[in-house]
mmCIF file of C-alpha atoms in Angstrom:
data_model
loop_
_atom_site.group_PDB
_atom_site.id
_atom_site.type_symbol
_atom_site.label_atom_id
_atom_site.label_comp_id
_atom_site.label_asym_id
_atom_site.label_seq_id
_atom_site.Cartn_x
_atom_site.Cartn_y
_atom_site.Cartn_z
ATOM 1 C CA MET A 1 4.886 -5.244 -20.016
ATOM 2 C CA THR A 2 4.578 -1.499 -20.265
ATOM 3 C CA ALA A 3 7.794 0.475 -20.386
ATOM 4 C CA SER A 4 7.172 1.585 -16.806
ATOM 5 C CA ASN A 5 6.697 -1.973 -15.555
ATOM 6 C CA THR A 6 9.722 -3.192 -17.477
ATOM 7 C CA ASN A 7 11.924 -0.471 -15.999
ATOM 8 C CA THR A 8 10.680 -1.097 -12.465
ATOM 9 C CA THR A 9 11.183 -4.844 -12.735
ATOM 10 C CA GLN A 10 14.689 -4.360 -14.083
ATOM 11 C CA ARG A 11 15.543 -1.916 -11.288
ATOM 12 C CA LEU A 12 14.349 -4.503 -8.768
ATOM 13 C CA ARG A 13 16.436 -7.248 -10.401
ATOM 14 C CA ASP A 14 19.453 -4.963 -10.538
ATOM 15 C CA ALA A 15 19.098 -4.047 -6.881
ATOM 16 C CA LEU A 16 18.786 -7.710 -5.872
ATOM 17 C CA ALA A 17 21.917 -8.535 -7.838
ATOM 18 C CA GLU A 18 23.889 -5.738 -6.160
ATOM 19 C CA ARG A 19 22.964 -6.021 -2.496
ATOM 20 C CA ILE A 20 20.685 -7.465 0.153
ATOM 21 C CA LEU A 21 17.340 -5.678 0.071
ATOM 22 C CA VAL A 22 15.582 -4.994 3.349
ATOM 23 C CA ILE A 23 11.840 -5.589 3.552
ATOM 24 C CA ASP A 24 9.758 -3.784 6.148
ATOM 25 C CA GLY A 25 8.499 -5.354 9.370
ATOM 26 C CA ALA A 26 5.203 -6.202 10.990
ATOM 27 C CA MET A 27 2.268 -3.885 10.387
ATOM 28 C CA GLY A 28 -0.099 -5.192 13.074
ATOM 29 C CA SER A 29 2.203 -4.629 16.025
ATOM 30 C CA MET A 30 2.974 -1.114 14.805
ATOM 31 C CA ILE A 31 -0.732 -0.343 14.566
ATOM 32 C CA GLN A 32 -1.255 -1.592 18.112
ATOM 33 C CA GLY A 33 1.101 1.104 19.325
ATOM 34 C CA TYR A 34 -1.368 3.768 18.210
ATOM 35 C CA LYS A 35 -4.062 2.439 20.582
ATOM 36 C CA LEU A 36 -6.803 3.171 18.064
ATOM 37 C CA ALA A 37 -10.476 3.150 19.022
ATOM 38 C CA GLU A 38 -13.583 1.975 17.190
ATOM 39 C CA ASP A 39 -14.127 5.373 15.584
ATOM 40 C CA ASP A 40 -10.649 5.274 14.076
ATOM 41 C CA PHE A 41 -11.518 2.097 12.198
ATOM 42 C CA ARG A 42 -14.923 3.390 11.125
ATOM 43 C CA GLY A 43 -13.802 6.763 9.837
ATOM 44 C CA GLU A 44 -16.498 8.658 7.954
ATOM 45 C CA ARG A 45 -17.363 5.966 5.439
ATOM 46 C CA PHE A 46 -18.250 3.199 7.877
ATOM 47 C CA GLN A 47 -19.883 5.171 10.704
ATOM 48 C CA SER A 48 -23.194 3.347 10.392
ATOM 49 C CA HIS A 49 -21.820 -0.154 9.792
ATOM 50 C CA HIS A 50 -23.690 -2.755 11.852
ATOM 51 C CA LYS A 51 -20.625 -4.629 13.162
ATOM 52 C CA ASN A 52 -17.714 -3.578 15.343
ATOM 53 C CA LEU A 53 -14.695 -2.814 13.170
ATOM 54 C CA ALA A 54 -11.895 -2.408 15.714
ATOM 55 C CA GLY A 55 -9.080 -4.756 14.754
ATOM 56 C CA ASN A 56 -9.777 -4.606 11.033
ATOM 57 C CA ASN A 57 -6.335 -3.181 10.337
ATOM 58 C CA ASP A 58 -6.672 -3.207 6.562
ATOM 59 C CA LEU A 59 -9.633 -0.850 6.829
ATOM 60 C CA LEU A 60 -7.291 1.844 8.137
ATOM 61 C CA ASN A 61 -6.098 2.307 4.545
ATOM 62 C CA ILE A 62 -9.427 4.095 4.095
ATOM 63 C CA SER A 63 -10.343 5.360 7.561
ATOM 64 C CA ARG A 64 -6.908 6.395 8.930
ATOM 65 C CA PRO A 65 -4.489 6.595 5.995
ATOM 66 C CA ASP A 66 -2.315 8.961 8.027
ATOM 67 C CA VAL A 67 -1.484 6.135 10.436
ATOM 68 C CA ILE A 68 -0.526 3.719 7.666
ATOM 69 C CA GLU A 69 1.582 6.338 5.901
ATOM 70 C CA GLU A 70 3.400 7.106 9.131
ATOM 71 C CA ILE A 71 4.203 3.421 9.655
ATOM 72 C CA HIS A 72 5.475 3.093 6.089
ATOM 73 C CA ARG A 73 7.703 6.128 6.609
ATOM 74 C CA ALA A 74 9.049 4.713 9.864
ATOM 75 C CA TYR A 75 10.188 1.568 8.081
ATOM 76 C CA LEU A 76 11.798 3.531 5.267
ATOM 77 C CA ASP A 77 13.538 5.735 7.821
ATOM 78 C CA ALA A 78 14.877 2.538 9.385
ATOM 79 C CA GLY A 79 16.384 1.527 6.037
ATOM 80 C CA ALA A 80 13.732 -0.611 4.316
ATOM 81 C CA ASP A 81 13.920 -1.034 0.555
ATOM 82 C CA ILE A 82 10.574 -2.791 0.104
ATOM 83 C CA LEU A 83 7.243 -1.752 1.609
ATOM 84 C CA GLU A 84 4.442 -4.265 1.976
ATOM 85 C CA THR A 85 0.929 -2.968 1.400
ATOM 86 C CA ASN A 86 -1.392 -3.086 4.394
ATOM 87 C CA THR A 87 -3.648 -5.644 2.689
ATOM 88 C CA PHE A 88 -2.970 -8.877 4.566
ATOM 89 C CA ASN A 89 -6.730 -9.349 5.071
ATOM 90 C CA GLY A 90 -7.780 -7.577 1.902
ATOM 91 C CA THR A 91 -9.739 -10.450 0.378
ATOM 92 C CA ARG A 92 -13.518 -10.756 0.439
ATOM 93 C CA VAL A 93 -13.345 -13.904 2.543
ATOM 94 C CA ALA A 94 -11.243 -12.169 5.200
ATOM 95 C CA GLN A 95 -13.365 -9.024 5.167
ATOM 96 C CA GLY A 96 -16.398 -11.266 5.489
ATOM 97 C CA ASP A 97 -15.621 -11.521 9.207
ATOM 98 C CA TYR A 98 -16.773 -7.907 9.392
ATOM 99 C CA ASP A 99 -19.459 -8.114 6.672
ATOM 100 C CA LEU A 100 -17.330 -5.812 4.544
ATOM 101 C CA GLN A 101 -16.846 -8.000 1.491
ATOM 102 C CA GLU A 102 -17.767 -5.118 -0.806
ATOM 103 C CA ALA A 103 -14.890 -3.019 0.570
ATOM 104 C CA ALA A 104 -12.189 -5.487 -0.509
ATOM 105 C CA HIS A 105 -11.344 -3.781 -3.787
ATOM 106 C CA ASP A 106 -11.102 -0.341 -2.213
ATOM 107 C CA ILE A 107 -8.966 -1.640 0.672
ATOM 108 C CA ASN A 108 -6.408 -3.064 -1.749
ATOM 109 C CA LEU A 109 -6.425 -0.034 -4.011
ATOM 110 C CA ALA A 110 -6.017 2.389 -1.104
ATOM 111 C CA GLY A 111 -3.292 0.228 0.472
ATOM 112 C CA ALA A 112 -1.314 0.129 -2.760
ATOM 113 C CA ARG A 113 -1.629 3.859 -3.339
ATOM 114 C CA LEU A 114 -0.513 4.719 0.198
ATOM 115 C CA ALA A 115 2.617 2.569 -0.035
ATOM 116 C CA ARG A 116 3.331 3.852 -3.557
ATOM 117 C CA LYS A 117 3.068 7.471 -2.441
ATOM 118 C CA VAL A 118 5.517 7.030 0.430
ATOM 119 C CA ALA A 119 7.940 4.840 -1.542
ATOM 120 C CA ASP A 120 8.075 7.389 -4.356
ATOM 121 C CA GLU A 121 8.738 10.207 -1.898
ATOM 122 C CA TYR A 122 11.799 8.411 -0.534
ATOM 123 C CA SER A 123 12.999 7.272 -3.960
ATOM 124 C CA ALA A 124 12.921 10.886 -5.113
ATOM 125 C CA LYS A 125 15.161 11.872 -2.190
ATOM 126 C CA THR A 126 17.741 9.163 -2.959
ATOM 127 C CA PRO A 127 17.416 8.090 -6.616
ATOM 128 C CA ASP A 128 20.373 5.749 -6.226
ATOM 129 C CA LYS A 129 18.344 3.730 -3.698
ATOM 130 C CA PRO A 130 14.903 3.111 -5.204
ATOM 131 C CA ARG A 131 12.144 1.857 -2.911
ATOM 132 C CA PHE A 132 9.722 -0.817 -4.044
ATOM 133 C CA VAL A 133 6.158 -1.758 -3.133
ATOM 134 C CA ALA A 134 5.045 -5.351 -2.651
ATOM 135 C CA GLY A 135 1.311 -5.860 -3.074
ATOM 136 C CA VAL A 136 0.339 -8.313 -0.337
ATOM 137 C CA LEU A 137 -2.028 -11.259 -0.765
ATOM 138 C CA GLY A 138 -2.542 -12.803 2.672
ATOM 139 C CA PRO A 139 -3.457 -16.406 3.453
ATOM 140 C CA THR A 140 -7.134 -15.732 4.373
ATOM 141 C CA PRO A 141 -8.660 -17.049 7.627
ATOM 142 C CA ARG A 142 -9.813 -20.252 5.914
ATOM 143 C CA THR A 143 -7.991 -23.296 4.578
ATOM 144 C CA ALA A 144 -8.862 -25.265 1.470
ATOM 145 C CA SER A 145 -6.871 -28.328 2.582
ATOM 146 C CA ILE A 146 -7.931 -28.940 6.158
ATOM 147 C CA SER A 147 -11.360 -29.713 7.594
ATOM 148 C CA PRO A 148 -12.711 -27.260 10.188
ATOM 149 C CA ASP A 149 -14.692 -30.159 11.693
ATOM 150 C CA VAL A 150 -12.766 -32.924 13.465
ATOM 151 C CA ASN A 151 -15.767 -35.200 12.994
ATOM 152 C CA ASP A 152 -15.856 -34.705 9.224
ATOM 153 C CA PRO A 153 -12.413 -34.858 7.579
ATOM 154 C CA ALA A 154 -13.912 -34.106 4.165
ATOM 155 C CA ALA A 155 -15.567 -30.849 5.250
ATOM 156 C CA ARG A 156 -14.262 -27.557 3.868
ATOM 157 C CA ASN A 157 -15.305 -23.962 4.508
ATOM 158 C CA ILE A 158 -13.684 -22.580 1.326
ATOM 159 C CA ASN A 159 -12.906 -24.004 -2.096
ATOM 160 C CA PHE A 160 -10.265 -23.331 -4.720
ATOM 161 C CA ASP A 161 -12.534 -21.455 -7.135
ATOM 162 C CA ASP A 162 -13.818 -19.085 -4.448
ATOM 163 C CA LEU A 163 -10.263 -18.345 -3.367
ATOM 164 C CA VAL A 164 -9.270 -17.634 -6.968
ATOM 165 C CA ASP A 165 -12.170 -15.203 -7.332
ATOM 166 C CA ASP A 166 -11.205 -13.347 -4.156
ATOM 167 C CA TYR A 167 -7.524 -13.209 -4.999
ATOM 168 C CA SER A 168 -8.274 -12.079 -8.553
ATOM 169 C CA GLU A 169 -10.147 -9.037 -7.269
ATOM 170 C CA ALA A 170 -7.318 -8.187 -4.894
ATOM 171 C CA VAL A 171 -4.603 -8.574 -7.547
ATOM 172 C CA ALA A 172 -6.430 -6.282 -9.959
ATOM 173 C CA ALA A 173 -6.745 -3.575 -7.308
ATOM 174 C CA LEU A 174 -3.108 -3.866 -6.211
ATOM 175 C CA VAL A 175 -1.898 -3.561 -9.794
ATOM 176 C CA GLU A 176 -4.220 -0.598 -10.314
ATOM 177 C CA GLY A 177 -2.543 0.978 -7.296
ATOM 178 C CA ASN A 178 0.827 0.609 -9.033
ATOM 179 C CA VAL A 179 2.716 -1.911 -6.909
ATOM 180 C CA ASP A 180 6.077 -3.231 -8.123
ATOM 181 C CA LEU A 181 5.633 -6.910 -7.299
ATOM 182 C CA ILE A 182 3.008 -9.264 -5.890
ATOM 183 C CA LEU A 183 3.723 -10.984 -2.569
ATOM 184 C CA VAL A 184 1.796 -14.131 -1.619
ATOM 185 C CA GLU A 185 2.679 -14.310 2.055
ATOM 186 C CA THR A 186 2.362 -16.214 5.329
ATOM 187 C CA ILE A 187 1.424 -19.389 3.473
ATOM 188 C CA PHE A 188 0.244 -22.135 5.804
ATOM 189 C CA ASP A 189 -1.825 -24.029 3.221
ATOM 190 C CA THR A 190 -0.244 -24.723 -0.159
ATOM 191 C CA LEU A 191 -3.636 -25.077 -1.836
ATOM 192 C CA ASN A 192 -4.568 -21.560 -0.763
ATOM 193 C CA ALA A 193 -1.240 -20.363 -2.143
ATOM 194 C CA LYS A 194 -1.806 -22.173 -5.433
ATOM 195 C CA ALA A 195 -5.160 -20.421 -5.737
ATOM 196 C CA ALA A 196 -3.428 -17.084 -5.213
ATOM 197 C CA ILE A 197 -0.741 -17.978 -7.748
ATOM 198 C CA PHE A 198 -3.394 -19.066 -10.261
ATOM 199 C CA ALA A 199 -5.195 -15.753 -9.815
ATOM 200 C CA VAL A 200 -1.962 -13.791 -10.265
ATOM 201 C CA GLN A 201 -0.951 -15.712 -13.380
ATOM 202 C CA ALA A 202 -4.437 -15.488 -14.899
ATOM 203 C CA PHE A 203 -4.498 -11.727 -14.364
ATOM 204 C CA PHE A 204 -1.113 -11.204 -15.994
ATOM 205 C CA ASP A 205 -1.903 -13.610 -18.828
ATOM 206 C CA ALA A 206 -4.951 -11.457 -19.559
ATOM 207 C CA ASN A 207 -2.948 -8.253 -19.063
ATOM 208 C CA PRO A 208 0.592 -9.056 -20.261
ATOM 209 C CA ASP A 209 1.555 -5.384 -20.451
ATOM 210 C CA GLN A 210 1.087 -5.131 -16.677
ATOM 211 C CA ARG A 211 3.064 -8.243 -15.700
ATOM 212 C CA LEU A 212 5.001 -7.964 -12.422
ATOM 213 C CA PRO A 213 7.425 -10.209 -10.507
ATOM 214 C CA LEU A 214 6.094 -12.627 -7.904
ATOM 215 C CA MET A 215 7.371 -13.170 -4.367
ATOM 216 C CA ILE A 216 6.205 -16.133 -2.275
ATOM 217 C CA SER A 217 6.659 -16.451 1.487
ATOM 218 C CA VAL A 218 5.781 -19.516 3.557
ATOM 219 C CA THR A 219 5.425 -19.981 7.308
ATOM 220 C CA PHE A 220 6.399 -22.892 9.546
ATOM 221 C CA PRO A 221 4.096 -22.823 12.592
ATOM 222 C CA ASP A 222 5.957 -25.366 14.733
ATOM 223 C CA LEU A 223 9.138 -27.443 14.962
ATOM 224 C CA SER A 224 7.940 -30.247 12.697
ATOM 225 C CA GLY A 225 9.446 -28.535 9.662
ATOM 226 C CA ARG A 226 6.158 -28.740 7.814
ATOM 227 C CA LEU A 227 3.466 -26.319 6.777
ATOM 228 C CA LEU A 228 0.140 -26.568 8.579
ATOM 229 C CA SER A 229 -1.103 -28.432 5.514
ATOM 230 C CA GLY A 230 1.720 -30.962 5.878
ATOM 231 C CA GLN A 231 4.406 -30.224 3.285
ATOM 232 C CA THR A 232 8.145 -30.143 3.898
ATOM 233 C CA PRO A 233 10.114 -27.123 2.606
ATOM 234 C CA THR A 234 11.340 -29.038 -0.453
ATOM 235 C CA ALA A 235 7.875 -30.347 -1.267
ATOM 236 C CA PHE A 236 6.477 -26.847 -0.941
ATOM 237 C CA TRP A 237 9.034 -25.479 -3.394
ATOM 238 C CA HIS A 238 8.171 -28.116 -5.973
ATOM 239 C CA SER A 239 4.492 -27.233 -5.566
ATOM 240 C CA VAL A 240 5.028 -23.569 -6.421
ATOM 241 C CA ALA A 241 8.143 -23.639 -8.626
ATOM 242 C CA HIS A 242 5.976 -23.556 -11.767
ATOM 243 C CA ALA A 243 5.113 -19.936 -10.884
ATOM 244 C CA GLU A 244 8.782 -18.990 -11.395
ATOM 245 C CA PRO A 245 8.866 -16.533 -8.484
ATOM 246 C CA LEU A 246 11.562 -13.907 -8.442
ATOM 247 C CA ILE A 247 11.860 -14.328 -4.676
ATOM 248 C CA ILE A 248 10.839 -17.057 -2.263
ATOM 249 C CA GLY A 249 11.193 -16.958 1.474
ATOM 250 C CA VAL A 250 9.931 -17.522 4.989
ATOM 251 C CA ASN A 251 8.065 -15.214 7.326
ATOM 252 C CA CYS A 252 6.272 -15.234 10.658
ATOM 253 C CA GLY A 253 5.973 -18.607 12.424
ATOM 254 C CA ARG A 254 8.661 -19.507 14.950
ATOM 255 C CA ARG A 255 11.842 -17.700 15.911
ATOM 256 C CA PHE A 256 14.683 -18.079 13.450
ATOM 257 C CA SER A 257 16.939 -20.224 15.650
ATOM 258 C CA GLU A 258 14.197 -22.875 15.813
ATOM 259 C CA ILE A 259 13.356 -23.046 12.117
ATOM 260 C CA ARG A 260 16.789 -22.403 10.640
ATOM 261 C CA PRO A 261 17.120 -25.984 9.279
ATOM 262 C CA PHE A 262 13.821 -25.628 7.417
ATOM 263 C CA VAL A 263 14.815 -22.232 6.077
ATOM 264 C CA GLU A 264 18.098 -23.662 4.814
ATOM 265 C CA GLU A 265 16.300 -26.588 3.179
ATOM 266 C CA LEU A 266 13.976 -24.258 1.299
ATOM 267 C CA ALA A 267 16.843 -21.964 0.289
ATOM 268 C CA ASN A 268 18.819 -24.931 -1.057
ATOM 269 C CA ALA A 269 15.837 -26.311 -2.969
ATOM 270 C CA ALA A 270 14.713 -23.033 -4.507
ATOM 271 C CA ASP A 271 16.055 -21.702 -7.774
ATOM 272 C CA CYS A 272 15.541 -17.977 -7.200
ATOM 273 C CA TYR A 273 16.348 -15.178 -4.764
ATOM 274 C CA PHE A 274 15.630 -15.961 -1.117
ATOM 275 C CA SER A 275 14.168 -13.813 1.631
ATOM 276 C CA GLY A 276 13.559 -14.157 5.334
ATOM 277 C CA HIS A 277 11.501 -11.976 7.612
ATOM 278 C CA PHE A 278 10.926 -13.713 10.890
ATOM 279 C CA ASN A 279 9.372 -13.198 14.282
ATOM 280 C CA ALA A 280 11.603 -11.199 16.594
ATOM 281 C CA GLY A 281 11.910 -14.333 18.697
ATOM 282 C CA LEU A 282 11.026 -15.558 22.135
ATOM 283 C CA PRO A 283 13.162 -14.908 25.221
ATOM 284 C CA ASN A 284 15.447 -17.711 26.333
ATOM 285 C CA ALA A 285 16.334 -18.560 29.928
ATOM 286 C CA PHE A 286 18.677 -15.566 30.080
ATOM 287 C CA GLY A 287 16.069 -13.096 28.838
ATOM 288 C CA GLU A 288 17.856 -12.849 25.506
ATOM 289 C CA TYR A 289 16.140 -13.021 22.114
ATOM 290 C CA ASP A 290 17.270 -15.223 19.281
#
């Protein structure tokens, strides 16, 4: 690792050893509050694009960086220690829904630079509380483990090698943008996650001086206690433990009170730091959230 990367990684490890670090919250719901229109997503660069772009939140890194910066600042003002880059759909396969595959690199690079800029501003104000940037690799809208056709169980609309290629491009751009760690998040298919992990490891094996810590976050979509692709929390851990993540955790999915047993199982199985960032919850019969 470079001296800069080594120092940043050590500061992150030191902070984790001293206290609970707070990661930011949802990006999508914050963006919705701005009630952006089609022109906001297009900006200058994509004015003549042939498809509607409203809803392509990652594109705002390029077309409305002021909005993304403001959201990052709001989370830091609320006490966050770690900012996630606005790159949840920053892969070519995800951007393919908008025919913007060629923008994937720039989306990740811009997202990393925006979060880095804001994090550094706040770190400079309070050097005793450094802020960190997690470069986000989202799950993609496709699954390598599950058939999209109920009549053909063997059918797939994405394969491992294509996922690796897409994730590799995203990782390179996030690292170029100077993130502090890589976050593979909202995992519903372990095979997709393993492709992301492979891409991350291959990049750092080829660029050992740029090596960064890895964070992995899985999601439980229902009360079965299994990923969408079928694994239990313990099985999932054993599938990704070879990556030696610095942090593993759970995000999105159900409200915490419903999935707490699965969260505890994963925390007990894992041999690293643990994180949880969950849905705010659903109202119970008394209108209360849990």
